[in-house]
PDB file of C-alpha atoms and ligand atoms in Angstrom:
ATOM      1  CA  MET A  17      -1.882 -25.039  -4.965  1.00 67.00           C
ATOM      2  CA  SER A  18      -2.295 -21.284  -4.613  1.00 84.00           C
ATOM      3  CA  VAL A  19       0.882 -19.385  -3.840  1.00 95.00           C
ATOM      4  CA  TYR A  20      -0.837 -16.237  -2.643  1.00 98.00           C
ATOM      5  CA  SER A  21      -3.676 -16.058  -0.134  1.00 98.00           C
ATOM      6  CA  LEU A  22      -5.850 -13.270   1.246  1.00 98.00           C
ATOM      7  CA  PRO A  23      -4.812 -12.403   4.806  1.00 98.00           C
ATOM      8  CA  ASP A  24      -7.528 -11.681   7.361  1.00 98.00           C
ATOM      9  CA  LEU A  25      -7.998  -8.055   8.337  1.00 98.00           C
ATOM     10  CA  PRO A  26      -6.328  -7.493  11.730  1.00 97.00           C
ATOM     11  CA  TYR A  27      -9.513  -5.722  12.986  1.00 98.00           C
ATOM     12  CA  ASP A  28     -13.255  -5.547  12.275  1.00 98.00           C
ATOM     13  CA  TYR A  29     -14.525  -3.782   9.161  1.00 98.00           C
ATOM     14  CA  ALA A  30     -15.845  -0.867  11.224  1.00 98.00           C
ATOM     15  CA  ALA A  31     -12.825  -0.600  13.520  1.00 98.00           C
ATOM     16  CA  LEU A  32     -11.353   2.418  11.769  1.00 98.00           C
ATOM     17  CA  GLU A  33     -14.546   4.503  11.860  1.00 98.00           C
ATOM     18  CA  PRO A  34     -15.123   7.400  11.688  1.00 98.00           C
ATOM     19  CA  HIS A  35     -11.936   7.815   9.632  1.00 98.00           C
ATOM     20  CA  ILE A  36     -12.646   4.984   7.181  1.00 98.00           C
ATOM     21  CA  ASN A  37     -16.100   3.444   7.169  1.00 97.00           C
ATOM     22  CA  GLY A  38     -16.861  -0.241   7.410  1.00 98.00           C
ATOM     23  CA  GLN A  39     -18.436  -0.516   3.971  1.00 98.00           C
ATOM     24  CA  ILE A  40     -15.239   0.730   2.327  1.00 98.00           C
ATOM     25  CA  LEU A  41     -13.076  -1.675   4.299  1.00 98.00           C
ATOM     26  CA  GLU A  42     -15.310  -4.656   3.595  1.00 98.00           C
ATOM     27  CA  LEU A  43     -15.358  -4.072  -0.167  1.00 98.00           C
ATOM     28  CA  HIS A  44     -11.716  -3.050  -0.278  1.00 98.00           C
ATOM     29  CA  HIS A  45     -10.510  -6.187   1.502  1.00 98.00           C
ATOM     30  CA  ASP A  46     -13.063  -8.820   0.430  1.00 98.00           C
ATOM     31  CA  LYS A  47     -13.422  -7.746  -3.212  1.00 98.00           C
ATOM     32  CA  HIS A  48     -10.494  -5.616  -4.361  1.00 98.00           C
ATOM     33  CA  HIS A  49      -7.654  -7.237  -2.439  1.00 98.00           C
ATOM     34  CA  ALA A  50      -9.141 -10.676  -3.092  1.00 98.00           C
ATOM     35  CA  ALA A  51      -9.123  -9.930  -6.819  1.00 98.00           C
ATOM     36  CA  TYR A  52      -5.381  -9.172  -6.758  1.00 98.00           C
ATOM     37  CA  VAL A  53      -4.710 -12.441  -4.935  1.00 98.00           C
ATOM     38  CA  LYS A  54      -6.723 -14.371  -7.505  1.00 98.00           C
ATOM     39  CA  GLY A  55      -5.086 -12.449 -10.343  1.00 98.00           C
ATOM     40  CA  ALA A  56      -1.608 -13.283  -9.047  1.00 98.00           C
ATOM     41  CA  ASN A  57      -2.382 -16.994  -8.674  1.00 98.00           C
ATOM     42  CA  ASP A  58      -4.143 -17.208 -12.049  1.00 98.00           C
ATOM     43  CA  THR A  59      -1.185 -15.534 -13.735  1.00 98.00           C
ATOM     44  CA  LEU A  60       1.275 -17.943 -12.127  1.00 98.00           C
ATOM     45  CA  ASP A  61      -0.844 -20.822 -13.467  1.00 97.00           C
ATOM     46  CA  GLN A  62      -0.796 -19.318 -16.944  1.00 98.00           C
ATOM     47  CA  LEU A  63       2.973 -18.837 -16.774  1.00 98.00           C
ATOM     48  CA  ALA A  64       3.421 -22.476 -15.746  1.00 97.00           C
ATOM     49  CA  GLU A  65       1.287 -23.516 -18.692  1.00 97.00           C
ATOM     50  CA  ALA A  66       3.309 -21.318 -21.054  1.00 97.00           C
ATOM     51  CA  ARG A  67       6.540 -22.930 -19.826  1.00 98.00           C
ATOM     52  CA  GLU A  68       5.079 -26.394 -20.170  1.00 98.00           C
ATOM     53  CA  LYS A  69       4.005 -25.775 -23.748  1.00 98.00           C
ATOM     54  CA  GLY A  70       7.062 -23.736 -24.609  1.00 97.00           C
ATOM     55  CA  ASN A  71       4.665 -21.093 -25.859  1.00 97.00           C
ATOM     56  CA  PHE A  72       5.654 -17.618 -24.749  1.00 97.00           C
ATOM     57  CA  GLY A  73       3.505 -15.702 -27.226  1.00 97.00           C
ATOM     58  CA  THR A  74       1.533 -14.052 -24.389  1.00 96.00           C
ATOM     59  CA  LEU A  75       4.500 -13.550 -22.077  1.00 98.00           C
ATOM     60  CA  VAL A  76       4.671  -9.750 -22.239  1.00 98.00           C
ATOM     61  CA  GLY A  77       1.057  -9.429 -21.136  1.00 98.00           C
ATOM     62  CA  LEU A  78       1.448 -12.072 -18.434  1.00 98.00           C
ATOM     63  CA  GLU A  79       4.519 -10.341 -16.974  1.00 98.00           C
ATOM     64  CA  LYS A  80       2.584  -7.056 -16.747  1.00 98.00           C
ATOM     65  CA  THR A  81      -0.372  -8.793 -15.150  1.00 98.00           C
ATOM     66  CA  LEU A  82       1.917 -10.563 -12.699  1.00 98.00           C
ATOM     67  CA  ALA A  83       3.619  -7.303 -11.626  1.00 98.00           C
ATOM     68  CA  PHE A  84       0.250  -5.573 -11.215  1.00 98.00           C
ATOM     69  CA  ASN A  85      -1.366  -8.284  -9.114  1.00 98.00           C
ATOM     70  CA  VAL A  86       1.599  -9.323  -6.974  1.00 98.00           C
ATOM     71  CA  SER A  87       2.307  -5.669  -6.188  1.00 98.00           C
ATOM     72  CA  GLY A  88      -1.384  -5.060  -5.456  1.00 98.00           C
ATOM     73  CA  HIS A  89      -1.380  -7.993  -3.055  1.00 98.00           C
ATOM     74  CA  LEU A  90       1.841  -6.887  -1.377  1.00 98.00           C
ATOM     75  CA  LEU A  91       0.758  -3.266  -0.881  1.00 98.00           C
ATOM     76  CA  HIS A  92      -2.704  -4.134   0.441  1.00 98.00           C
ATOM     77  CA  THR A  93      -1.239  -6.682   2.869  1.00 98.00           C
ATOM     78  CA  LEU A  94       1.015  -3.890   4.137  1.00 98.00           C
ATOM     79  CA  TYR A  95      -1.805  -1.320   4.140  1.00 98.00           C
ATOM     80  CA  TRP A  96      -4.058  -3.290   6.536  1.00 98.00           C
ATOM     81  CA  GLN A  97      -1.181  -3.691   8.991  1.00 98.00           C
ATOM     82  CA  ASN A  98      -0.198  -0.043   8.635  1.00 98.00           C
ATOM     83  CA  MET A  99      -3.546   1.030  10.073  1.00 98.00           C
ATOM     84  CA  SER A 100      -4.917   0.620  13.583  1.00 98.00           C
ATOM     85  CA  PRO A 101      -7.960   1.765  15.572  1.00 98.00           C
ATOM     86  CA  ASP A 102      -5.389   3.070  18.080  1.00 97.00           C
ATOM     87  CA  GLY A 103      -3.309   4.775  15.400  1.00 97.00           C
ATOM     88  CA  GLY A 104      -2.359   8.336  14.647  1.00 98.00           C
ATOM     89  CA  GLY A 105       0.070  10.712  16.294  1.00 97.00           C
ATOM     90  CA  ARG A 106       3.761  10.486  15.531  1.00 97.00           C
ATOM     91  CA  PRO A 107       6.463   7.847  15.518  1.00 97.00           C
ATOM     92  CA  ASP A 108       9.180   7.781  18.150  1.00 95.00           C
ATOM     93  CA  GLY A 109      12.542   6.095  18.599  1.00 97.00           C
ATOM     94  CA  ASP A 110      14.776   5.092  15.683  1.00 97.00           C
ATOM     95  CA  LEU A 111      12.080   5.619  13.053  1.00 98.00           C
ATOM     96  CA  ALA A 112      11.423   9.174  14.225  1.00 98.00           C
ATOM     97  CA  GLU A 113      15.165   9.907  14.123  1.00 98.00           C
ATOM     98  CA  ALA A 114      15.503   8.446  10.632  1.00 98.00           C
ATOM     99  CA  ILE A 115      12.561  10.495   9.360  1.00 98.00           C
ATOM    100  CA  THR A 116      14.161  13.663  10.709  1.00 98.00           C
ATOM    101  CA  GLU A 117      17.527  12.680   9.209  1.00 98.00           C
ATOM    102  CA  HIS A 118      16.202  11.951   5.719  1.00 98.00           C
ATOM    103  CA  PHE A 119      13.363  14.475   5.405  1.00 98.00           C
ATOM    104  CA  SER A 120      14.681  17.215   7.759  1.00 98.00           C
ATOM    105  CA  SER A 121      11.566  17.092   9.948  1.00 98.00           C
ATOM    106  CA  PHE A 122       8.416  15.059  10.575  1.00 98.00           C
ATOM    107  CA  GLU A 123       6.388  17.970   9.204  1.00 98.00           C
ATOM    108  CA  ALA A 124       8.353  17.964   5.940  1.00 98.00           C
ATOM    109  CA  PHE A 125       7.897  14.189   5.601  1.00 98.00           C
ATOM    110  CA  HIS A 126       4.196  14.573   6.411  1.00 98.00           C
ATOM    111  CA  GLY A 127       3.919  17.211   3.695  1.00 98.00           C
ATOM    112  CA  GLN A 128       5.673  15.101   1.071  1.00 98.00           C
ATOM    113  CA  LEU A 129       3.713  11.885   1.730  1.00 98.00           C
ATOM    114  CA  THR A 130       0.461  13.869   1.796  1.00 98.00           C
ATOM    115  CA  ALA A 131       1.305  15.550  -1.520  1.00 98.00           C
ATOM    116  CA  ALA A 132       2.460  12.275  -3.092  1.00 98.00           C
ATOM    117  CA  THR A 133      -0.801  10.532  -2.131  1.00 98.00           C
ATOM    118  CA  THR A 134      -3.107  13.430  -2.953  1.00 98.00           C
ATOM    119  CA  GLY A 135      -1.420  14.139  -6.269  1.00 98.00           C
ATOM    120  CA  VAL A 136      -1.471  10.673  -7.848  1.00 98.00           C
ATOM    121  CA  GLN A 137      -2.856  11.052 -11.367  1.00 97.00           C
ATOM    122  CA  GLY A 138      -5.389   8.259 -11.759  1.00 96.00           C
ATOM    123  CA  SER A 139      -4.827   5.289  -9.467  1.00 98.00           C
ATOM    124  CA  GLY A 140      -1.847   4.732  -7.205  1.00 98.00           C
ATOM    125  CA  TRP A 141      -0.281   5.063  -3.802  1.00 98.00           C
ATOM    126  CA  GLY A 142       1.906   7.316  -1.676  1.00 98.00           C
ATOM    127  CA  VAL A 143       4.516   5.122   0.006  1.00 98.00           C
ATOM    128  CA  LEU A 144       7.322   5.573   2.534  1.00 98.00           C
ATOM    129  CA  VAL A 145      10.121   3.195   1.537  1.00 98.00           C
ATOM    130  CA  TYR A 146      13.561   2.147   2.719  1.00 98.00           C
ATOM    131  CA  GLU A 147      16.081   2.234  -0.121  1.00 98.00           C
ATOM    132  CA  PRO A 148      18.812  -0.238   0.925  1.00 97.00           C
ATOM    133  CA  THR A 149      21.598   0.913  -1.422  1.00 96.00           C
ATOM    134  CA  ALA A 150      21.892   4.383   0.092  1.00 96.00           C
ATOM    135  CA  ARG A 151      20.242   3.185   3.341  1.00 97.00           C
ATOM    136  CA  LYS A 152      17.803   6.006   2.913  1.00 97.00           C
ATOM    137  CA  LEU A 153      14.128   6.681   3.492  1.00 98.00           C
ATOM    138  CA  LEU A 154      12.263   7.928   0.423  1.00 98.00           C
ATOM    139  CA  VAL A 155       8.674   8.807  -0.411  1.00 98.00           C
ATOM    140  CA  GLU A 156       7.512   7.250  -3.667  1.00 98.00           C
ATOM    141  CA  GLN A 157       4.459   8.096  -5.725  1.00 98.00           C
ATOM    142  CA  VAL A 158       3.448   4.701  -7.068  1.00 98.00           C
ATOM    143  CA  TYR A 159       1.263   4.387 -10.179  1.00 98.00           C
ATOM    144  CA  ASP A 160      -1.249   1.532 -10.222  1.00 98.00           C
ATOM    145  CA  HIS A 161       0.578  -0.786  -7.806  1.00 98.00           C
ATOM    146  CA  HIS A 162       3.941  -1.115  -9.483  1.00 97.00           C
ATOM    147  CA  GLY A 163       4.905   1.917 -11.556  1.00 97.00           C
ATOM    148  CA  ASN A 164       7.303   4.748 -10.707  1.00 97.00           C
ATOM    149  CA  VAL A 165       9.118   2.607  -8.144  1.00 96.00           C
ATOM    150  CA  ALA A 166      12.844   2.618  -7.329  1.00 95.00           C
ATOM    151  CA  GLN A 167      14.006  -0.985  -7.740  1.00 95.00           C
ATOM    152  CA  GLY A 168      14.761  -2.756  -4.473  1.00 95.00           C
ATOM    153  CA  SER A 169      13.012  -0.203  -2.276  1.00 97.00           C
ATOM    154  CA  LEU A 170      11.119  -1.770   0.598  1.00 98.00           C
ATOM    155  CA  PRO A 171       7.703  -0.306   1.459  1.00 98.00           C
ATOM    156  CA  LEU A 172       7.159   0.591   5.118  1.00 98.00           C
ATOM    157  CA  LEU A 173       3.999   2.723   5.081  1.00 98.00           C
ATOM    158  CA  ALA A 174       1.479   2.813   2.253  1.00 98.00           C
ATOM    159  CA  PHE A 175      -1.433   5.200   1.663  1.00 98.00           C
ATOM    160  CA  ASP A 176      -3.880   3.857  -0.914  1.00 98.00           C
ATOM    161  CA  ALA A 177      -4.968   6.614  -3.309  1.00 98.00           C
ATOM    162  CA  TRP A 178      -7.217   4.472  -5.525  1.00 98.00           C
ATOM    163  CA  GLU A 179     -10.790   5.746  -5.591  1.00 98.00           C
ATOM    164  CA  HIS A 180     -11.986   2.415  -4.138  1.00 98.00           C
ATOM    165  CA  ALA A 181     -10.117   3.347  -0.927  1.00 98.00           C
ATOM    166  CA  TYR A 182     -12.225   6.421  -0.191  1.00 98.00           C
ATOM    167  CA  TYR A 183     -14.943   7.268  -2.719  1.00 98.00           C
ATOM    168  CA  LEU A 184     -17.933   5.823  -0.812  1.00 98.00           C
ATOM    169  CA  GLN A 185     -17.150   8.117   2.119  1.00 98.00           C
ATOM    170  CA  TYR A 186     -15.122  11.042   0.793  1.00 98.00           C
ATOM    171  CA  ARG A 187     -16.442  11.198  -2.797  1.00 97.00           C
ATOM    172  CA  ASN A 188     -14.030  13.237  -4.906  1.00 97.00           C
ATOM    173  CA  VAL A 189     -12.294  14.939  -1.962  1.00 98.00           C
ATOM    174  CA  ARG A 190      -9.144  12.841  -1.759  1.00 98.00           C
ATOM    175  CA  PRO A 191      -7.310  15.388   0.467  1.00 98.00           C
ATOM    176  CA  ASP A 192      -9.835  14.789   3.281  1.00 98.00           C
ATOM    177  CA  PHE A 193      -9.244  11.049   3.035  1.00 98.00           C
ATOM    178  CA  VAL A 194      -5.472  11.524   3.209  1.00 98.00           C
ATOM    179  CA  LYS A 195      -5.976  13.708   6.296  1.00 98.00           C
ATOM    180  CA  ALA A 196      -8.019  10.871   7.834  1.00 98.00           C
ATOM    181  CA  MET A 197      -5.308   8.346   6.926  1.00 98.00           C
ATOM    182  CA  TRP A 198      -2.846  10.107   9.226  1.00 98.00           C
ATOM    183  CA  GLU A 199      -5.300   9.518  12.117  1.00 98.00           C
ATOM    184  CA  VAL A 200      -5.073   5.738  11.754  1.00 98.00           C
ATOM    185  CA  VAL A 201      -1.354   5.180  11.047  1.00 98.00           C
ATOM    186  CA  ASN A 202      -0.052   2.277  13.110  1.00 98.00           C
ATOM    187  CA  TRP A 203       3.378   3.733  13.940  1.00 98.00           C
ATOM    188  CA  PRO A 204       4.577   0.718  15.962  1.00 98.00           C
ATOM    189  CA  ASP A 205       3.998  -1.413  12.843  1.00 98.00           C
ATOM    190  CA  VAL A 206       5.924   1.032  10.636  1.00 98.00           C
ATOM    191  CA  ALA A 207       8.733   1.222  13.195  1.00 98.00           C
ATOM    192  CA  ALA A 208       8.970  -2.582  13.390  1.00 98.00           C
ATOM    193  CA  ARG A 209       9.222  -2.791   9.607  1.00 98.00           C
ATOM    194  CA  TYR A 210      11.952  -0.150   9.602  1.00 98.00           C
ATOM    195  CA  ALA A 211      13.870  -1.964  12.354  1.00 98.00           C
ATOM    196  CA  ALA A 212      13.646  -5.237  10.385  1.00 98.00           C
ATOM    197  CA  VAL A 213      15.231  -3.829   7.207  1.00 97.00           C
ATOM    198  CA  ALA A 214      17.449  -0.890   8.227  1.00 96.00           C
ATOM    199  CA  THR A 215      21.157  -1.616   8.284  1.00 90.00           C
TER     200      THR A 215
HETATM  201 MN1  LIG B  16      -6.739  -0.550  -2.759  1.00 66.18          MN
END
């Protein structure tokens, strides 16, 4: 039985146009995200087999593959929910207050998340996270899906900076894609995630 499964997109492929075109969303969800789900399940099967046989000769590689695929699945699941055809603008309420408290202003937060996403070297993400030890909001620049991450931090808002997220529409101009991302942010979703984890 598969542990991980591909969630449906919460909107049609073309729902985020003109900001993100339907062809990107279809490939991104149906091919890329699906591959992470399959990769996670396949790796779990291989780990079960390794345990059964007591043969851990390939364990280091399997652990890396597990972290990559589970994190890819988790971030993409978040990413679809983080976007909405009715998105954009600014947050309000507790989330807006927390952003001001931890980043000094919405503009400063906007600048940091934009720079984190735009400046990823290679493939990665810019992510707003809640760090539960200091009860603090942070922006992380994530490499691949799982590198450069503070342990235990909980992602609230993720901007995908992999070329597959934008290249068909924005070519090499990642900054224009990041600008478009801000137009589709589903702030009520981000606020609900913050409310669920903030203590
Ligand atoms: Mn992606």
